[in-house]
Short mmCIF file of C-alpha atoms in Angstrom, two decimals:
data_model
loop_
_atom_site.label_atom_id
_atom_site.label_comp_id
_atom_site.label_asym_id
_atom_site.label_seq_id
_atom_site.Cartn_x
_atom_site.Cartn_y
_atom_site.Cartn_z
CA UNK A 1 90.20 -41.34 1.47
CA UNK A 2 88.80 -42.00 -2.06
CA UNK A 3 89.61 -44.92 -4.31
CA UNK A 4 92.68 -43.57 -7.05
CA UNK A 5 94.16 -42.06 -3.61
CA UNK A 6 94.32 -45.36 -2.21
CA UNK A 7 95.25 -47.28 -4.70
CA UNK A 8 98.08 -45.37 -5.89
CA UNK A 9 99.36 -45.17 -2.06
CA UNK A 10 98.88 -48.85 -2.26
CA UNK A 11 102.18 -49.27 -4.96
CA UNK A 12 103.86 -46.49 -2.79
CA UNK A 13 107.69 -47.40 -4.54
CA UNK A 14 110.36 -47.71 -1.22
CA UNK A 15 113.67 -47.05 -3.07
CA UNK A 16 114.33 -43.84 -5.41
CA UNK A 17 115.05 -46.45 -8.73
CA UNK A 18 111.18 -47.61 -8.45
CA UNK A 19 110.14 -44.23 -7.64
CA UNK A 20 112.15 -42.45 -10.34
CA UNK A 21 109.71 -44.17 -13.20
CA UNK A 22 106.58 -42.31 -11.24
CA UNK A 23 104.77 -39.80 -12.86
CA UNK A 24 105.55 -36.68 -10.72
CA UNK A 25 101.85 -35.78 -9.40
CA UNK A 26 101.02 -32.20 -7.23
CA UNK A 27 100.68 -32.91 -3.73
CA UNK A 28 97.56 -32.10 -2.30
CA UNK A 29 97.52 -28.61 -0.52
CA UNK A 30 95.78 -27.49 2.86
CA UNK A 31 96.45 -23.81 3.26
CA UNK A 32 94.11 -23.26 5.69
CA UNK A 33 92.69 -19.77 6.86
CA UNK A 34 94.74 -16.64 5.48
CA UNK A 35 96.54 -15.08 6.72
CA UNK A 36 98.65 -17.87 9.03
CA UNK A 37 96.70 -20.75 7.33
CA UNK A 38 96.51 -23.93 9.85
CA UNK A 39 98.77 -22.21 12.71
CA UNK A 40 95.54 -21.42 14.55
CA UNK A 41 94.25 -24.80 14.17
CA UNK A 42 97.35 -26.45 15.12
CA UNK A 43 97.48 -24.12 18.52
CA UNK A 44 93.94 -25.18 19.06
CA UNK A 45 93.28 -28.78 18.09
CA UNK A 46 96.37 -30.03 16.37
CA UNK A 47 95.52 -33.88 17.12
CA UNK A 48 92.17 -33.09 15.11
CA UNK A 49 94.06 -31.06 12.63
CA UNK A 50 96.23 -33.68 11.50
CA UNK A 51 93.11 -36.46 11.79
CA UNK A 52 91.37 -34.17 9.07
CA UNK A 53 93.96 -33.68 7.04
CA UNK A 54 94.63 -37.40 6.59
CA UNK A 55 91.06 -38.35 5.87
CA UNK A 56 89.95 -35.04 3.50
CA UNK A 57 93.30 -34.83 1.55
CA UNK A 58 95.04 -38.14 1.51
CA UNK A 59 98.93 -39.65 2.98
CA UNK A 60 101.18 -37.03 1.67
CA UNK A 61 100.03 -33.36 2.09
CA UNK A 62 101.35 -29.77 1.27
CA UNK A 63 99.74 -28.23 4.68
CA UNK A 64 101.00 -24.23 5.08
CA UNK A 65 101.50 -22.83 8.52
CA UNK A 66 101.81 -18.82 8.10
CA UNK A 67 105.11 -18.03 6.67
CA UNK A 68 106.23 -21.83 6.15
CA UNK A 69 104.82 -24.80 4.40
CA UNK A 70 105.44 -28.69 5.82
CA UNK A 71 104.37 -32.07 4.41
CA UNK A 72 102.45 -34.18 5.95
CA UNK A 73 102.69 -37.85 5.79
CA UNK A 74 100.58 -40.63 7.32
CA UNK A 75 101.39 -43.75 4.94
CA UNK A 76 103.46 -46.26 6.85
CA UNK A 77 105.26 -47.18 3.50
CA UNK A 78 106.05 -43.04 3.57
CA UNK A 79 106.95 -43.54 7.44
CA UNK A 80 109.76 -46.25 6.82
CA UNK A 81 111.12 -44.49 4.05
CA UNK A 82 112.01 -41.61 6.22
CA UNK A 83 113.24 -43.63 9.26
CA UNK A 84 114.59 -46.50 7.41
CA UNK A 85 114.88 -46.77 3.70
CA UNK A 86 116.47 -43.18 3.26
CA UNK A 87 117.59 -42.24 7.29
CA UNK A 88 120.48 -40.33 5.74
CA UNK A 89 118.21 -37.95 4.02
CA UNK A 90 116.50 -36.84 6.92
CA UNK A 91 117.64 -34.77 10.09
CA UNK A 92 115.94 -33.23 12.74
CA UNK A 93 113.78 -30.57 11.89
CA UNK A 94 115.15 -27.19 12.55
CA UNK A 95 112.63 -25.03 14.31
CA UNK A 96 111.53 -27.63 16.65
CA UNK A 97 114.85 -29.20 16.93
CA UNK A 98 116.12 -25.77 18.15
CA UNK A 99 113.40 -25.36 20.90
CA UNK A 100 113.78 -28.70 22.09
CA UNK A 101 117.75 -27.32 22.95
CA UNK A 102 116.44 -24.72 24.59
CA UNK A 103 114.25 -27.04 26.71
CA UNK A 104 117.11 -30.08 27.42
CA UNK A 105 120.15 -29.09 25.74
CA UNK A 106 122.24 -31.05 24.06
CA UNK A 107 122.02 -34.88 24.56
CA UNK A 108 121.24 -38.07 22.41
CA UNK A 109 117.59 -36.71 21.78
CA UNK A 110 119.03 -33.45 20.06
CA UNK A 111 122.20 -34.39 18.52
CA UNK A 112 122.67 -34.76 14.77
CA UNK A 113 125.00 -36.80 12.53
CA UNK A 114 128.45 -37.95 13.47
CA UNK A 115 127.58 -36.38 17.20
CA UNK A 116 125.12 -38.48 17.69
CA UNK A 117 126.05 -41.99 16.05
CA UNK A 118 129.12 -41.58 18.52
CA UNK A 119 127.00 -40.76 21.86
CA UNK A 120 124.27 -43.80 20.58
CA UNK A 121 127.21 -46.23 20.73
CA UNK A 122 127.98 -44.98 23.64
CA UNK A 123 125.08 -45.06 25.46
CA UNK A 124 123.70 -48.03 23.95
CA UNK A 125 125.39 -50.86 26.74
CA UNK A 126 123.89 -48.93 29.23
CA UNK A 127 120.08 -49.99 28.38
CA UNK A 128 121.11 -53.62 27.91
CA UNK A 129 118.30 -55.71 28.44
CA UNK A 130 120.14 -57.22 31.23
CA UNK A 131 120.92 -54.46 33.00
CA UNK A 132 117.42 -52.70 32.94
CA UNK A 133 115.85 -55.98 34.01
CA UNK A 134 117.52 -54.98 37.35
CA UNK A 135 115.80 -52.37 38.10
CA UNK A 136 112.68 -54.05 38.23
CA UNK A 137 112.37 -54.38 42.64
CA UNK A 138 113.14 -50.65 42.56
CA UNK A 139 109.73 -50.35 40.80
CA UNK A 140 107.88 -52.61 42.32
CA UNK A 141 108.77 -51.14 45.26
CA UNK A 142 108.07 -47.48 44.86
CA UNK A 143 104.43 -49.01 43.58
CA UNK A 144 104.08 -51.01 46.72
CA UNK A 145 104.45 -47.92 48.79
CA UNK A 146 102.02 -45.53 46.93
CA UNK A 147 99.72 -48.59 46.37
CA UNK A 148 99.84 -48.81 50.91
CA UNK A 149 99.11 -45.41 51.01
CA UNK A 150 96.36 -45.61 48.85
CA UNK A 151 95.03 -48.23 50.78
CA UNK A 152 95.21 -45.33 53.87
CA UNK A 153 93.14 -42.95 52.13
CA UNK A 154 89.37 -42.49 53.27
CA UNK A 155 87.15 -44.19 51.58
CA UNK A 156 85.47 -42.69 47.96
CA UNK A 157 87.95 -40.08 48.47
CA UNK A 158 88.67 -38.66 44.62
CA UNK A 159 92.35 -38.78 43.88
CA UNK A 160 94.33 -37.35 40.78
CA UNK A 161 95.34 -40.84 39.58
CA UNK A 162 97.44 -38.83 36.88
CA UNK A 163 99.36 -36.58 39.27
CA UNK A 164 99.62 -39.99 41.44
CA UNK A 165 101.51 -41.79 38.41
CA UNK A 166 103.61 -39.20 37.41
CA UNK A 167 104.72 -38.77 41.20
CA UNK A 168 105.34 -42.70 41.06
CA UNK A 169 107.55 -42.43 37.98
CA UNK A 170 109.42 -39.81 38.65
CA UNK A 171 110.43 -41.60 42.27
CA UNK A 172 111.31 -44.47 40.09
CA UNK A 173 113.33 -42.32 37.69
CA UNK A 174 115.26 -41.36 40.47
CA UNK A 175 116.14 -44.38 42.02
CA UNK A 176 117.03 -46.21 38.75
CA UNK A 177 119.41 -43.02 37.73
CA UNK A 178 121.10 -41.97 40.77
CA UNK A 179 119.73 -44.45 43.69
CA UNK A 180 118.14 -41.83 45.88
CA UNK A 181 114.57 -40.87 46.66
CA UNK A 182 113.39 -37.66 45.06
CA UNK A 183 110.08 -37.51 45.35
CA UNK A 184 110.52 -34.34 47.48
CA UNK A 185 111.39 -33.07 44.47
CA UNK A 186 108.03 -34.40 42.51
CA UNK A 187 106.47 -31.16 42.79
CA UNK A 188 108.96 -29.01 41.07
CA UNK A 189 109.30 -31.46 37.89
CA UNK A 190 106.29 -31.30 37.30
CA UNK A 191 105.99 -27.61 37.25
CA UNK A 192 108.95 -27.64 34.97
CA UNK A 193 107.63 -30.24 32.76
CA UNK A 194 104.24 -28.02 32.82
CA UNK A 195 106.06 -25.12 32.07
CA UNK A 196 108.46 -26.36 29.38
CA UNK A 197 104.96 -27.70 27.61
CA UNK A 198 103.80 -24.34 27.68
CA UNK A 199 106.54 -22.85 26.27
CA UNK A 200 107.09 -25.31 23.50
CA UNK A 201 103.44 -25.39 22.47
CA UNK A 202 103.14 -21.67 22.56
CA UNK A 203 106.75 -21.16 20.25
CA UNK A 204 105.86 -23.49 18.17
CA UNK A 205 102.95 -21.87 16.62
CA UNK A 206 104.04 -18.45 17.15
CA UNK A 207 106.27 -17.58 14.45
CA UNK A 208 107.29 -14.20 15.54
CA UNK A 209 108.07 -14.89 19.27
CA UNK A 210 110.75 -13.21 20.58
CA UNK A 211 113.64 -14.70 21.46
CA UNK A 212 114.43 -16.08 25.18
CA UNK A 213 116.85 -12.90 26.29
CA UNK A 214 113.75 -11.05 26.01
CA UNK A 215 112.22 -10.72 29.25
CA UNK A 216 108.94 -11.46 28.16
CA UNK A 217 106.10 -13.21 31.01
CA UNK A 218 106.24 -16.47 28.70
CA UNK A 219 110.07 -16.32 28.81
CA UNK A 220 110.77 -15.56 32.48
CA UNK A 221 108.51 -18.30 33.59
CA UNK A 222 110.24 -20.35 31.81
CA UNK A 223 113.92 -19.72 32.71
CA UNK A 224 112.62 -19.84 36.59
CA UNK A 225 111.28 -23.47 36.09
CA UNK A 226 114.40 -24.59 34.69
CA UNK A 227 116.46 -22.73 37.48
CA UNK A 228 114.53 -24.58 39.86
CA UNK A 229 116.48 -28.09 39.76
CA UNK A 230 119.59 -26.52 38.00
CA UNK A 231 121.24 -27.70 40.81
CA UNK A 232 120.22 -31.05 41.19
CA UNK A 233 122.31 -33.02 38.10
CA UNK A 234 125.83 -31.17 39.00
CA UNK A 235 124.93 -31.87 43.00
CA UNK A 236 124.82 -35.71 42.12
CA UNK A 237 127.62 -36.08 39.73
CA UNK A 238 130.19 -34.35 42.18
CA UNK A 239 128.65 -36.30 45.14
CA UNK A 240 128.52 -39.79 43.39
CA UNK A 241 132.57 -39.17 41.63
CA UNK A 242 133.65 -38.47 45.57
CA UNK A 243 131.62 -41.89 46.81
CA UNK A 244 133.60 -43.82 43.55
CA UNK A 245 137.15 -42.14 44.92
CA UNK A 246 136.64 -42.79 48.69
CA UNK A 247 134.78 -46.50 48.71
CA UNK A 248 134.78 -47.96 44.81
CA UNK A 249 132.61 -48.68 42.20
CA UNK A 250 128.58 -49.99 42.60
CA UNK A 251 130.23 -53.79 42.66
CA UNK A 252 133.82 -52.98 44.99
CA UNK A 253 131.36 -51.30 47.81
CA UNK A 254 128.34 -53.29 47.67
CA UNK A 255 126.16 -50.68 46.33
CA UNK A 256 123.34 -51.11 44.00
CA UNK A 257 123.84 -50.19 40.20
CA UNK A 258 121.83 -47.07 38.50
CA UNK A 259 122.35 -45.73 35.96
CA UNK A 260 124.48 -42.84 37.27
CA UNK A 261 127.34 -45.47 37.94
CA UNK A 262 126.66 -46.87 34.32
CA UNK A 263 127.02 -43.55 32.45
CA UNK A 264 130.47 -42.46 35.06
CA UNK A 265 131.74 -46.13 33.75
CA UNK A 266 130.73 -45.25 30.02
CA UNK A 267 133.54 -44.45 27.39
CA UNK A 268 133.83 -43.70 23.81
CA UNK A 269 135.63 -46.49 21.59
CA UNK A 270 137.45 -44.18 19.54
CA UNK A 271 139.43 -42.31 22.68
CA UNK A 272 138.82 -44.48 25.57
CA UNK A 273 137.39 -41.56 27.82
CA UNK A 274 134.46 -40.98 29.44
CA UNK A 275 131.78 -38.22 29.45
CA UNK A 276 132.70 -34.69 30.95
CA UNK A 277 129.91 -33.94 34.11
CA UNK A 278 128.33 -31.44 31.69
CA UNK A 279 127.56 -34.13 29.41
CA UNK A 280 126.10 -36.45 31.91
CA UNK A 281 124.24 -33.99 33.22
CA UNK A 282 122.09 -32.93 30.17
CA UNK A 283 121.65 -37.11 29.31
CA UNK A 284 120.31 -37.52 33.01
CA UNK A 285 118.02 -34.59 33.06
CA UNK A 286 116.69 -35.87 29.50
CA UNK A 287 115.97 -39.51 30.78
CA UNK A 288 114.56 -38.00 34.18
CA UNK A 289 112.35 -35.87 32.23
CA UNK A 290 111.40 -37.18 29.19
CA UNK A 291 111.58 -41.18 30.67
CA UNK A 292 109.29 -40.64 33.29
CA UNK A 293 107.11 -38.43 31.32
CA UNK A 294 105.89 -40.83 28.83
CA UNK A 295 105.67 -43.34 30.90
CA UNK A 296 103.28 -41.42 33.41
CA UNK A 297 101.20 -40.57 30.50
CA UNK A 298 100.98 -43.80 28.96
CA UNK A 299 99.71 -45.38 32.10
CA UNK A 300 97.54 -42.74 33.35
CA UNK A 301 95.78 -42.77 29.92
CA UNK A 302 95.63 -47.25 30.12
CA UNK A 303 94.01 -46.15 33.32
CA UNK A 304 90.93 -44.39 31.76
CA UNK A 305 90.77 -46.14 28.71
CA UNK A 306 90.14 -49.26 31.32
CA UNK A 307 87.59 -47.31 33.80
CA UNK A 308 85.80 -46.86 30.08
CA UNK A 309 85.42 -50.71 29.15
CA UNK A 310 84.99 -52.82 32.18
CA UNK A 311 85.05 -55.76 30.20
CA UNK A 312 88.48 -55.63 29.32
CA UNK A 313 89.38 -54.46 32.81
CA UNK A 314 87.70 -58.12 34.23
CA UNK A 315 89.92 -59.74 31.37
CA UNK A 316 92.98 -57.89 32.72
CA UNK A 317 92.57 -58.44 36.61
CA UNK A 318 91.78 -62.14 35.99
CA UNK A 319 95.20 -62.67 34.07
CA UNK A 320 96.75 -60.51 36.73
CA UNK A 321 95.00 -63.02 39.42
CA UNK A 322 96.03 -65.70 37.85
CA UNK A 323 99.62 -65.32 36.71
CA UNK A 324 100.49 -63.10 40.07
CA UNK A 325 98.29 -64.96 42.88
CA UNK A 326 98.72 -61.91 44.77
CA UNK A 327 102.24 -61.70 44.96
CA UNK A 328 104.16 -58.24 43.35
CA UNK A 329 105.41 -59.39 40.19
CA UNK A 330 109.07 -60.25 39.42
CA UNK A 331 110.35 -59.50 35.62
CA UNK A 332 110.35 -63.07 35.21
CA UNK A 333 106.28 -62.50 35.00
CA UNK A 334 106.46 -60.18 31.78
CA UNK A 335 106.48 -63.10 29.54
CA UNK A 336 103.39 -64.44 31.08
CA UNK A 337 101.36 -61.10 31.36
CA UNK A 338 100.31 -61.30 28.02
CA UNK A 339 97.07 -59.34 27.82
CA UNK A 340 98.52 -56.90 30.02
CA UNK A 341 101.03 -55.96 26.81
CA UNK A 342 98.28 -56.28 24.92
CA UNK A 343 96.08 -53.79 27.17
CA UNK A 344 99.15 -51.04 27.09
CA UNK A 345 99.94 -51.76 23.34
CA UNK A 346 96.14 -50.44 22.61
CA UNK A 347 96.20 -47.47 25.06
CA UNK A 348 99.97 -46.46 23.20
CA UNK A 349 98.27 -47.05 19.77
CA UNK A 350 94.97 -44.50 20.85
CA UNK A 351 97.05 -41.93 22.82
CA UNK A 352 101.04 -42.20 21.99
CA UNK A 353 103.18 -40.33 24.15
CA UNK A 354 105.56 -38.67 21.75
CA UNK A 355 102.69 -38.15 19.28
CA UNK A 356 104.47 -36.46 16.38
CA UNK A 357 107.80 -36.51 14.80
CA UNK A 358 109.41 -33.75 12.93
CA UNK A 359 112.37 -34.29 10.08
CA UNK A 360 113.93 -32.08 8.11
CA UNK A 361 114.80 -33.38 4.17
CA UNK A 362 118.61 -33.11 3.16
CA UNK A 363 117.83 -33.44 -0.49
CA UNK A 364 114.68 -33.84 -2.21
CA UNK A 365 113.19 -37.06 -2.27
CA UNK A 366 110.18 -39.32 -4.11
CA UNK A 367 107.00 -40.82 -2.21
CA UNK A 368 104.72 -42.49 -4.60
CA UNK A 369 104.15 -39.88 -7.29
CA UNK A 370 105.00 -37.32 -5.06
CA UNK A 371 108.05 -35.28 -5.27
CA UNK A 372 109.55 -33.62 -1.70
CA UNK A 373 111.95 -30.59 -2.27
CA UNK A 374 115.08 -30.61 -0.76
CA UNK A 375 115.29 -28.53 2.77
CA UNK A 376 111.73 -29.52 3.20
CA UNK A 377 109.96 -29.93 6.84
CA UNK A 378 108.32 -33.13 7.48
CA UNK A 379 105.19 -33.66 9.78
CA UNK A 380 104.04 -37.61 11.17
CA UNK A 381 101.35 -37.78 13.60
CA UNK A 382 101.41 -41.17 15.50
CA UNK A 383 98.03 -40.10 17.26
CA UNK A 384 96.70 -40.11 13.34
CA UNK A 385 98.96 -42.75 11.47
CA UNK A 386 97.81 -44.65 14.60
CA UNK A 387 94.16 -44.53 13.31
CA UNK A 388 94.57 -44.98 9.85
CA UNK A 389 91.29 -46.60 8.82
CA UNK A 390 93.50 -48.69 5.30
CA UNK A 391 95.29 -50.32 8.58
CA UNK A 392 93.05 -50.51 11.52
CA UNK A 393 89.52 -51.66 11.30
CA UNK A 394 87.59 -49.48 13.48
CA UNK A 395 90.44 -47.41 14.11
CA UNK A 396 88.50 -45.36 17.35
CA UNK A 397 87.49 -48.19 19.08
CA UNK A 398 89.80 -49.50 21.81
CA UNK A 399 90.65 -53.22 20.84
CA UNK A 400 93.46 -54.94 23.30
CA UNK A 401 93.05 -58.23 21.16
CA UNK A 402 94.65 -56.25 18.11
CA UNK A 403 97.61 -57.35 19.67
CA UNK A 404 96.76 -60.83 20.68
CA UNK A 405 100.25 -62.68 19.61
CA UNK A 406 98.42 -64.43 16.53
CA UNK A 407 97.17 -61.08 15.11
CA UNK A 408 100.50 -58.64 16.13
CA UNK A 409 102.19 -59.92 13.18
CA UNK A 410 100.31 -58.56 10.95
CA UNK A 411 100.45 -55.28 12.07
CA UNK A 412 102.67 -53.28 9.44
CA UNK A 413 105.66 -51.95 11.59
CA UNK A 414 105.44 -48.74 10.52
CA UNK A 415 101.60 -48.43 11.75
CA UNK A 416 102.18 -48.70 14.65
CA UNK A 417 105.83 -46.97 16.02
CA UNK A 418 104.91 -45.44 19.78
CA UNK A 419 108.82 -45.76 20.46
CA UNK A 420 109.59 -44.80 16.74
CA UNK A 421 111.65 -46.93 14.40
CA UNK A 422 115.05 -47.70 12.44
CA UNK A 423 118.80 -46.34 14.06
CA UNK A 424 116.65 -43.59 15.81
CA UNK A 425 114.34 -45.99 18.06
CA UNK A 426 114.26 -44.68 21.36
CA UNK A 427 116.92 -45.83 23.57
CA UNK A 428 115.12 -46.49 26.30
CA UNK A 429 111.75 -49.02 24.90
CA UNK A 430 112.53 -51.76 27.01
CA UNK A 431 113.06 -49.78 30.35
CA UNK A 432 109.56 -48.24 29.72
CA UNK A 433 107.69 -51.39 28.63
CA UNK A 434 109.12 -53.40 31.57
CA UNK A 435 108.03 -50.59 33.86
CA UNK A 436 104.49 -49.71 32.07
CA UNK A 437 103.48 -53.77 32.89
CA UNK A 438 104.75 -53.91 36.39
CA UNK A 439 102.61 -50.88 37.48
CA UNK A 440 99.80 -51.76 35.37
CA UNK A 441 99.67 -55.16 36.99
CA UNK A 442 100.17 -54.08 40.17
CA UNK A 443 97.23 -51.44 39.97
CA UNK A 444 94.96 -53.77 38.48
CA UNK A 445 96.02 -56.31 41.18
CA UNK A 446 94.60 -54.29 44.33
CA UNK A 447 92.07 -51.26 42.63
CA UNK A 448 89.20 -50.83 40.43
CA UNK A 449 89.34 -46.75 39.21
CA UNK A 450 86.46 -45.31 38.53
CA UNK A 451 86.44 -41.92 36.69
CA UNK A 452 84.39 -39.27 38.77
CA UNK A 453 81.24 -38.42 37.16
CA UNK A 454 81.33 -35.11 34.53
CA UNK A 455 84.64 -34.99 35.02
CA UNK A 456 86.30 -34.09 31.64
CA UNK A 457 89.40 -36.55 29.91
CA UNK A 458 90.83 -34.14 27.24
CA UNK A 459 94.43 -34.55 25.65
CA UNK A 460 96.98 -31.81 25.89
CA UNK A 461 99.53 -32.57 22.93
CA UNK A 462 102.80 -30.68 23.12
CA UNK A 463 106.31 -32.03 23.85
CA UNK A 464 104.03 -35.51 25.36
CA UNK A 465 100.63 -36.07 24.88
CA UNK A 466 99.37 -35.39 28.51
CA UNK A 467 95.60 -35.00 30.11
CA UNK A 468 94.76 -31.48 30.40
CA UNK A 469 92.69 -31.68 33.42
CA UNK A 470 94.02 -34.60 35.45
CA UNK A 471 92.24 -38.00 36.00
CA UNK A 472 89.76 -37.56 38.58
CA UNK A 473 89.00 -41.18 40.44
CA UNK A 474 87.93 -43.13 42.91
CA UNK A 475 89.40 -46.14 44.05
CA UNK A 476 87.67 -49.53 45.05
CA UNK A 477 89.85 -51.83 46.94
CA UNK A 478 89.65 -55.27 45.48
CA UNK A 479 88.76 -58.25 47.75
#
């Protein structure tokens, strides 16, 4: 980024008075290749896309995809403005908001406005810190079983450590929501989550895709993944409201709380009722989804970031040695697994999960010397905000002690936002954290992973920002 680029970002103003005195500047434009300008790049190597932008045209871009323009901002001041400073102004962004509902439906990720506010409050109690620390034996559990069968396996036998975690999450998904095992049922999410990447990627940067009644290949594989556990959410409602009629709530039978009995207890403050089954439905397929999703990825891509720097792996296993002495870890440990949060923090920073975030401008709006029509869309890349070289030395290199206690605080907020930031932070932070330190512990406690030889670690960004060919590894038991 040159010098009068930076330093004007520098005095970004974060309220529209201080703006309002800017001279109005032209943003600067990437238009890309005619005729679709960067929609080819995006479909090919968006993460790279959006790094390039950043460092050949500056924090606040004018970037044309085919038919449509969109800004582009990387500037945390820019960042906070949008979530925080000026949250009213922004909604989400149409296009992608509208595949998203055709991917989960409508829930707490998709909702706008007065809809939402009133389903946040709502759902809100339900991820008290409290009540999430419970769930913390039903993870440590499921690891403790898939850790013992790992220690079955023949030895130098390459596993997919990636398919592995995801398997391991999405047992502890369902345990935590509706207190059953179903990792039979590991297989099909998976294809559906496969799928519904697919299908968002691909209608994303196709502007003139046809709609979903159109029986299209593209469109039919998609309906059959999602018809594939269709059954499953109204199955569990119907049996867990006839187990609450015959025997009681969680605490009147003796039952362990999830979150199914949570959301069934849930009720609005302005009427006093509950959500219909329809509604519960589309929130638990969301968190059983999306939650064990990023939480797979995260982990799986701590995992190889590790197996690449051995000398913060020795750091990692010795704090695990020390604070654990062998024993699984209770949430009680979290406070002393410092590096460990430190480890995950980096690996979130290098390769976020939800790696972009999409708004759509109400009215027109004022960053730095930059003016943003009304009705505008609005691009942020994590993966590059994340690496923004005026707010990470070295920004490539993966540093755990970036977030050594000392040094976090320094860290502007909106740098560094892997579970976003202001009224839209994602619900469910703490549930994720807790878990992404348990199983990282607990791996590090029993394995060494080393990465097979040629095999090739490439991201797949689309709804998540997944591995495209799996995480090849062999495991060394630990003495």
């Amino acid at each position: 980024m040159n010098e009068s680029v930076s330093d004007r970002l520098s005095s970004v103003a974060t309220n529209s008075s201080a703006s309002s005195s800017l001279i109005t500047l032209e943003p600067p434009i990437e238009r890309g290749r005619f005729p679709m300008g960067c929609a080819s790049e995006f479909q090919k190597e968006p993460l790279n896309l959006y790094l390039r932008v950043m460092h050949e045209k500056g924090d606040f871009v004018k970037v044309r995809y085919g038919p449509m323009h969109a800004y582009h901002m990387t500037h945390p001041d820019y960042i906070k403005r949008v979530f925080v400073d000026n949250n009213q102004n922004y909604q989400r962004e149409k296009r992608g908001l509208v595949l998203l509902k055709l991917i989960t439906g409508e829930n707490l990720v998709t909702a706008e406005g007065e809809a939402w506010l009133k389903q946040r409050r709502l759902l809100q109690p339900v991820f008290h810190r409290r009540r999430i620390d419970g769930f913390a034996s039903i993870m440590t559990d499921a690891a403790t079983q898939m850790l013992d069968r790992w220690d079955n396996l023949p030895a130098d036998q390459p596993i997919d450590v990636d398919q592995e975690i995801q398997d391991l999450t999405f047992t502890i998904a369902g345990l935590t929501l509706f207190g059953v095992d179903l990792s039979d049922k590991s297989s099909d999410m998976g294809y559906l989550m496969t799928v519904s990447n697919e299908f968002f990627t691909y209608r994303a940067v196709n502007f003139f895709a046809p709609p979903l009644w159109v029986p299209t290949r593209q469109n039919r594989k998609f309906k059959d993944a999602q018809q594939r556990l269709a059954h499953l959410g109204p199955q569990m409602v119907k049996e867990r409201r006839l187990e609450v009629a015959e025997n009681g709530t969680a605490d009147e039978s003796g039952r362990r709380f999830d979150m199914m009995d949570l959301l069934l207890e849930a009720r609005y403050e302005d009427t006093g009722a509950g959500m219909s089954d329809e509604q519960i439905i589309t929130e638990i397929n969301t968190m059983l989804g999306a939650g064990h999703e990023t939480t797979s990825n995260s982990l799986s891509w701590t995992l190889y970031l590790l197996s690449q720097h051995p000398d913060v792996e020795a750091k990692l296993q010795q704090e695990v040695d020390s604070v654990l002495g062998g024993r699984v870890p209770t949430v009680e440990d979290l406070t002393e697994l410092v590096y460990t949060k430190m480890v995950l923090s980096e690996s979130m920073r290098l390769y976020p999960a939800s790696w972009i975030t999409t708004r759509q401008s109400v009215e027109a709006d004022q960053f730095g010397p930059y003016d943003l029509p009304a009705d505008s869309a609005v691009l942020m890349s994590r993966h590059a905000i994340h690496r923004h070289p005026d707010f990470w030395n070295d920004p490539e290199r993966f540093d755990p002690e970036r977030f050594a206690p000392e040094k976090e605080k320094e860290i502007h907020r909106f740098a560094f936002f892997p579970f976003s930031r202001g009224p839209r932070q994602c619900i469910g932070e703490s549930f994720a954290m807790m878990e992404g330190r348990l199983l990282l512990a607990m791996i590090m406690q029993r394995y060494r992973l080393t990465l097979i030889p040629g095999h090739v670690v490439e991201p797949y960004p689309s709804i998540t920002l997944r591995m495209k060919y799996g995480l090849r590894m062999i495991l060394e038991k630990r003495g």
